[in-house]
Coordinates of C-alpha atoms in Angstrom, one line a residue:
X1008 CA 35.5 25.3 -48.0
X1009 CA 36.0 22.4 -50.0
X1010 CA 33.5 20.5 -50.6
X1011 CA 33.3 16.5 -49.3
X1012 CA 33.4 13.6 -52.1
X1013 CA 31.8 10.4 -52.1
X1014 CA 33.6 7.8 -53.9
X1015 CA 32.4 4.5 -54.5
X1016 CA 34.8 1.2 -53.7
X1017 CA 34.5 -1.4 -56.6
X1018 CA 36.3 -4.7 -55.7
X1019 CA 37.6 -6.4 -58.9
X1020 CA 38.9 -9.8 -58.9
X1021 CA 39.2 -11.9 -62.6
X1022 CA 37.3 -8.9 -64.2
X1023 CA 34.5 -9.2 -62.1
X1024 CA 33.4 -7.0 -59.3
X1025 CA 33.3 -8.3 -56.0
X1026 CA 32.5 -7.9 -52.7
X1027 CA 34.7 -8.8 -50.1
X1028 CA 34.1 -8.9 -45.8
X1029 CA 37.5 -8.2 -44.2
X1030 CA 39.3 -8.8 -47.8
X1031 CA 37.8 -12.4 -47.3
X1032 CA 35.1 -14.8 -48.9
X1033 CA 34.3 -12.3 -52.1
X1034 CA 30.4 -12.2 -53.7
X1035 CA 30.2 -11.4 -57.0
X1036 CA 28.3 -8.3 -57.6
X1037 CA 28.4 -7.3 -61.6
X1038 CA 30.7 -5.7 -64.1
X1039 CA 33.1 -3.5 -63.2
X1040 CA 32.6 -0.9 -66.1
X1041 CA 28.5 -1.1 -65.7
X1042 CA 28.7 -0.5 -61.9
X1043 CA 30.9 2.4 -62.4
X1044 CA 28.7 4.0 -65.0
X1045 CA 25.5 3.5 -62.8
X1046 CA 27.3 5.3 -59.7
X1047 CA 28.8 7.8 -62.0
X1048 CA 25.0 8.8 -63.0
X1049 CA 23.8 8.6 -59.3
X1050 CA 26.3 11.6 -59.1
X1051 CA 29.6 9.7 -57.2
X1052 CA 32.1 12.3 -57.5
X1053 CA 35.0 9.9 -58.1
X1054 CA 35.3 5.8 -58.0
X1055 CA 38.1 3.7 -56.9
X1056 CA 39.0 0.4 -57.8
X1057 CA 40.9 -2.1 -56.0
X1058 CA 42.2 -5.5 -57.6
X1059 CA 42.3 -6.8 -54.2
X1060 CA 43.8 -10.2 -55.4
X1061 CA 46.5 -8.9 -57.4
X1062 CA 49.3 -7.8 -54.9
X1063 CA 48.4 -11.8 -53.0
X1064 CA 48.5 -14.1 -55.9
X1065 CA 51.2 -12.0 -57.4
X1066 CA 49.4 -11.6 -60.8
X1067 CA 50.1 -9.1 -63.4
X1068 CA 48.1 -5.5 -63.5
X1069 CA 45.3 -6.5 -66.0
X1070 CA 44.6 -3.4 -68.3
X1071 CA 41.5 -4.4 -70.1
X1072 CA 38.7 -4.0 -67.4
X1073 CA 40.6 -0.6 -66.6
X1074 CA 40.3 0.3 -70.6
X1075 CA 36.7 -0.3 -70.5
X1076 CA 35.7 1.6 -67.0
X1077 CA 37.3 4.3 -69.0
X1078 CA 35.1 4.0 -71.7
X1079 CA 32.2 4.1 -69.7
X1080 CA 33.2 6.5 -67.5
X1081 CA 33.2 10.8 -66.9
X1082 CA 34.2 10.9 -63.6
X1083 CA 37.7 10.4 -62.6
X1084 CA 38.5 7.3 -61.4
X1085 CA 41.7 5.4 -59.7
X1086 CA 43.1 2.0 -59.5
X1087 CA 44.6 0.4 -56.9
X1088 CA 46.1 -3.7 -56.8
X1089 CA 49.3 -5.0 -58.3
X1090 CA 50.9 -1.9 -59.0
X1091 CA 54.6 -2.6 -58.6
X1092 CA 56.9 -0.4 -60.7
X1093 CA 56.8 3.3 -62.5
X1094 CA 55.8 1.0 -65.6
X1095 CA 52.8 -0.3 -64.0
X1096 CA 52.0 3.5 -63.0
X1097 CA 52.5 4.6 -67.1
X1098 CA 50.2 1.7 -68.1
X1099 CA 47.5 2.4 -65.7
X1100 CA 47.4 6.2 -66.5
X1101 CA 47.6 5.0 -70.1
X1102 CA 44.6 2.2 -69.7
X1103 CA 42.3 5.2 -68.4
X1104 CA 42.9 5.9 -65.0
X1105 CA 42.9 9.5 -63.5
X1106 CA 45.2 7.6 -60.2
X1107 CA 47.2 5.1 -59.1
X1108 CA 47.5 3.9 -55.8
X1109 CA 50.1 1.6 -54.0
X1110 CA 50.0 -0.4 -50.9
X1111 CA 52.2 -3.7 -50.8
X1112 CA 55.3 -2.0 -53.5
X1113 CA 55.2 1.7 -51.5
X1114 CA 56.1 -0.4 -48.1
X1115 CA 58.7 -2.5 -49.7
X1116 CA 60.2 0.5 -51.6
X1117 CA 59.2 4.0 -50.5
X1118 CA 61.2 5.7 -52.9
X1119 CA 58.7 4.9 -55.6
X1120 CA 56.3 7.1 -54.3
X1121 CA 59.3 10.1 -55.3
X1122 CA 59.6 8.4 -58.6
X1123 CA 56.1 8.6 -59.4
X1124 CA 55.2 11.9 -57.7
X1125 CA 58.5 13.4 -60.0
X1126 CA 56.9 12.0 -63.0
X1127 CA 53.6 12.0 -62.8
X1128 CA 52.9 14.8 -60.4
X1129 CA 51.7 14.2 -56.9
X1130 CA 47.8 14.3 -57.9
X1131 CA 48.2 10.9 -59.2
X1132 CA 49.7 9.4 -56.4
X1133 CA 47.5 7.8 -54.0
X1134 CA 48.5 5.7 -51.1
X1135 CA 46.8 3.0 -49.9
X1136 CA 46.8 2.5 -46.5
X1137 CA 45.7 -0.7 -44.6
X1138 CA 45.8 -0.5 -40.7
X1139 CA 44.3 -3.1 -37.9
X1140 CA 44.2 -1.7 -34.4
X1141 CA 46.1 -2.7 -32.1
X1142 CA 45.0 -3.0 -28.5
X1143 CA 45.9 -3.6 -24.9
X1144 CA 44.7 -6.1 -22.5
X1145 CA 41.9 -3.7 -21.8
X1146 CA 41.0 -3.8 -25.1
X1147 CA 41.8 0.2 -26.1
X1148 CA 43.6 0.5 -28.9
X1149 CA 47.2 2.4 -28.6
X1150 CA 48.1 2.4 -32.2
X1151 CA 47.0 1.0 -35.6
X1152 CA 49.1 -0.8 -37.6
X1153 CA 49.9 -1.1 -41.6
X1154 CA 49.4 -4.5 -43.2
X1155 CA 49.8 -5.3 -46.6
X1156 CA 49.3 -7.6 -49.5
X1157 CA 45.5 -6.8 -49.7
X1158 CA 45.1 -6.7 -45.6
X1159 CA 46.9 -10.2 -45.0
X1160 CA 50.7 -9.4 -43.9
X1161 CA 51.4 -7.7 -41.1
X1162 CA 54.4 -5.3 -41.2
X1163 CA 54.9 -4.2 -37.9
X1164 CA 55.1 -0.4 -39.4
X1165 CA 52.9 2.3 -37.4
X1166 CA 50.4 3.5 -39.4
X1167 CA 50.2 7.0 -38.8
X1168 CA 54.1 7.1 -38.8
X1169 CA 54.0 5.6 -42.3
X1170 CA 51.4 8.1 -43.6
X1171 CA 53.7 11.1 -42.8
X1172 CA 56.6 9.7 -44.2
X1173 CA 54.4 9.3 -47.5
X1174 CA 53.8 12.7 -47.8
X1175 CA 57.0 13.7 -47.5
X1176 CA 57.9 10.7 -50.1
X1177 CA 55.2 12.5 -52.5
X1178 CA 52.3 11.1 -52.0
X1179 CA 49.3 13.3 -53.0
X1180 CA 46.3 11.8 -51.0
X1181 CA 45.8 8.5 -48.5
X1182 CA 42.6 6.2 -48.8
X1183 CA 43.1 4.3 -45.5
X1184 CA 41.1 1.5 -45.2
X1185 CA 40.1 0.0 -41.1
X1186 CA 40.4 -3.5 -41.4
X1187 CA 38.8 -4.7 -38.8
X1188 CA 35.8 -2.7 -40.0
X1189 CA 35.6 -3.6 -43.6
X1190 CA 32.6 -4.8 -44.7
X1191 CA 31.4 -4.8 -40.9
X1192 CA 28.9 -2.2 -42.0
X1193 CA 29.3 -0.7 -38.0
X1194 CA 30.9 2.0 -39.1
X1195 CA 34.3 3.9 -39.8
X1196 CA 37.1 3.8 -37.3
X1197 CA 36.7 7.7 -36.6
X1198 CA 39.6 7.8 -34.3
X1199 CA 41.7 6.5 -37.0
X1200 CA 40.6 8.7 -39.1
X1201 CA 40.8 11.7 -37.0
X1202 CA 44.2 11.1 -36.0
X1203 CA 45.1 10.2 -39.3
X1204 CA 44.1 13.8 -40.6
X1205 CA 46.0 15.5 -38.0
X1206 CA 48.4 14.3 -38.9
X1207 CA 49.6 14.6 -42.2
X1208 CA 48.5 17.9 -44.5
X1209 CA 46.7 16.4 -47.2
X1210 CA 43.7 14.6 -48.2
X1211 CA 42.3 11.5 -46.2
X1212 CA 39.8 9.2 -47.7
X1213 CA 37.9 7.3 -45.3
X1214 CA 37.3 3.6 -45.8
X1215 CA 36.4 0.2 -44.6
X1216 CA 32.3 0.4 -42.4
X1217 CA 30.0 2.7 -43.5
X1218 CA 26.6 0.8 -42.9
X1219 CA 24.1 3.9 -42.2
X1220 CA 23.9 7.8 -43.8
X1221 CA 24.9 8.5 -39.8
X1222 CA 28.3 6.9 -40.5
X1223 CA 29.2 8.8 -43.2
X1224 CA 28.4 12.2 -41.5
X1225 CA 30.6 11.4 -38.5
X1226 CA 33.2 10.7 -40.3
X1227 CA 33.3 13.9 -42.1
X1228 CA 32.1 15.6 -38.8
X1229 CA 34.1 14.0 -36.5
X1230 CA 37.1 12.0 -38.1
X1231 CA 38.0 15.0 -40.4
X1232 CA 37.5 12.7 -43.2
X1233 CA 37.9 14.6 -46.9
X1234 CA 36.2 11.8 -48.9
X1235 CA 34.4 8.7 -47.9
X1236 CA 34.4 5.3 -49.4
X1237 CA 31.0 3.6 -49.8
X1238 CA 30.5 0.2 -50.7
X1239 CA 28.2 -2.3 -49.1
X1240 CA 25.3 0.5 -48.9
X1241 CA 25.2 0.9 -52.4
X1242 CA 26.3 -2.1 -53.9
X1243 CA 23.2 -4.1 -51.9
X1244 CA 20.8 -1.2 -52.5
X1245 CA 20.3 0.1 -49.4
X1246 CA 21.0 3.8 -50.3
X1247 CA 22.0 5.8 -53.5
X1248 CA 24.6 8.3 -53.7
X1249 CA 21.5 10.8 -54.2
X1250 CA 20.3 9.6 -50.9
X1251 CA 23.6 10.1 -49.3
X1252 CA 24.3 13.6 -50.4
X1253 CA 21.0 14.7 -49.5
X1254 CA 21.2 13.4 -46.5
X1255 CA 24.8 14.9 -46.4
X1256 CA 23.1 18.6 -46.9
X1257 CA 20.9 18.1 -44.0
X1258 CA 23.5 17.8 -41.7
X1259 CA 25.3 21.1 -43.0
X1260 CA 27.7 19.3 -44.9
X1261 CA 29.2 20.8 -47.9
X1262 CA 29.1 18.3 -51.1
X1263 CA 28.5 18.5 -54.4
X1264 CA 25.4 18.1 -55.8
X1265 CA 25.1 18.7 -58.8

């Protein structure tokens, strides 16, 4: 069985880590490179960064914080924000990173998903996936839809729809992020995820509300979730990744731990 990863979620925004509620009203939290390292010796089997600003003010991919995480780092790590051509890809894999992912340029042009899968191999092609629930006038939702430039355009695309045509486009894994749960600390939207991971036949990285160890578990448990993205409990100090894997074990669930 393989085993579940916990990966960190770093905001960056003008080479500072951030914190953002809903992609909104972002808190500066430290250094990119010096938070990665800490979570990389708390035992975080990946990280991923997201230049959450980049794709919305339409700013260049900036190549110096990712040289430095690299320096710092051991652990692989991936990169995701203003990635809009193969070049940007080369660069990025160049600067340091282990992956790439794309939100905002996959939607507008699915074929370079192919282009990078071809070159790059499908291992480095992440795609990030943005999707809001949307609900009927009983409030249920019937379907979650993808938004892009960093959660603020809505593209009338079905979500789940989306994520299978990415894997057949060559997309190697999806981090798919509930926004109406990020930073909400309430918890991951399990039934996104669930359906989500029925869906397509490879790995789904839950992200967007994990507030309590309880969170995470169901979303492994009960959403099918491969990896989870943590952010607000370790970046305010509320658990370590040591905490979260022990508490991971407990409940019979396979990580790494050492």
């Amino acid at each position: 069985m393989l085993k579940k990863r916990i990966i960190p979620a770093i905001d960056v925004a003008n080479n500072k880590a951030v914190k953002y509620v809903q992609f909104r009203n972002p808190t500066v939290i430290g250094d990119p490179a010096e938070l990665g390292k800490k979570y990389a010796e708390q035992g975080a089997d990946e990280l991923f960064y997201l230049d959450t600003t980049a794709s919305v003010q339409k700013h260049d991919v900036k190549y110096d914080w990712i040289r430095r995480v690299a320096e710092k780092l051991y652990i692989p790590f991936s990169v995701v924000g203003g990635i809009r051509t193969i070049d940007d890809i080369r660069n990025v894999l160049r600067a340091g990173a282990d992956k790439v992912g794309v939100n905002t340029a996959a939607v507008h042009r699915p074929e370079l998903l192919t282009e990078a899968a071809d070159i790059f191999g499908k291992q480095c092609v992440v795609l990030a996936l943005d999707a809001k629930a949307i609900k009927n006038q009983h409030g249920e939702t019937i379907r979650w839809e993808v938004y892009t430039h960093s959660a603020h355009t809505s593209t009338g695309m079905d979500a789940i729809e989306w994520a299978q045509q990415a894997e057949q486009l060559g997309a190697g894994e999806i981090v798919c992020t509930s926004i109406d749960r990020d930073g909400m600390k309430n918890g991951y939207d399990t039934a996104l995820i669930k359906t989500l991971s029925k869906a397509v036949n490879i790995p789904i990285i839950a992200s967007g509300g994990a507030g309590q160890l309880l969170h995470i578990s169901d979303v492994f448990q009960y959403g099918g979730a491969d990896a989870a993205l943590v952010a607000s409990m370790l970046h305010y100090q509320e658990q370590t990744i040591s905490d979260i894997k022990q508490y991971l074990v407990e409940q019979s669930i396979h990580v790494r731990t050492s």
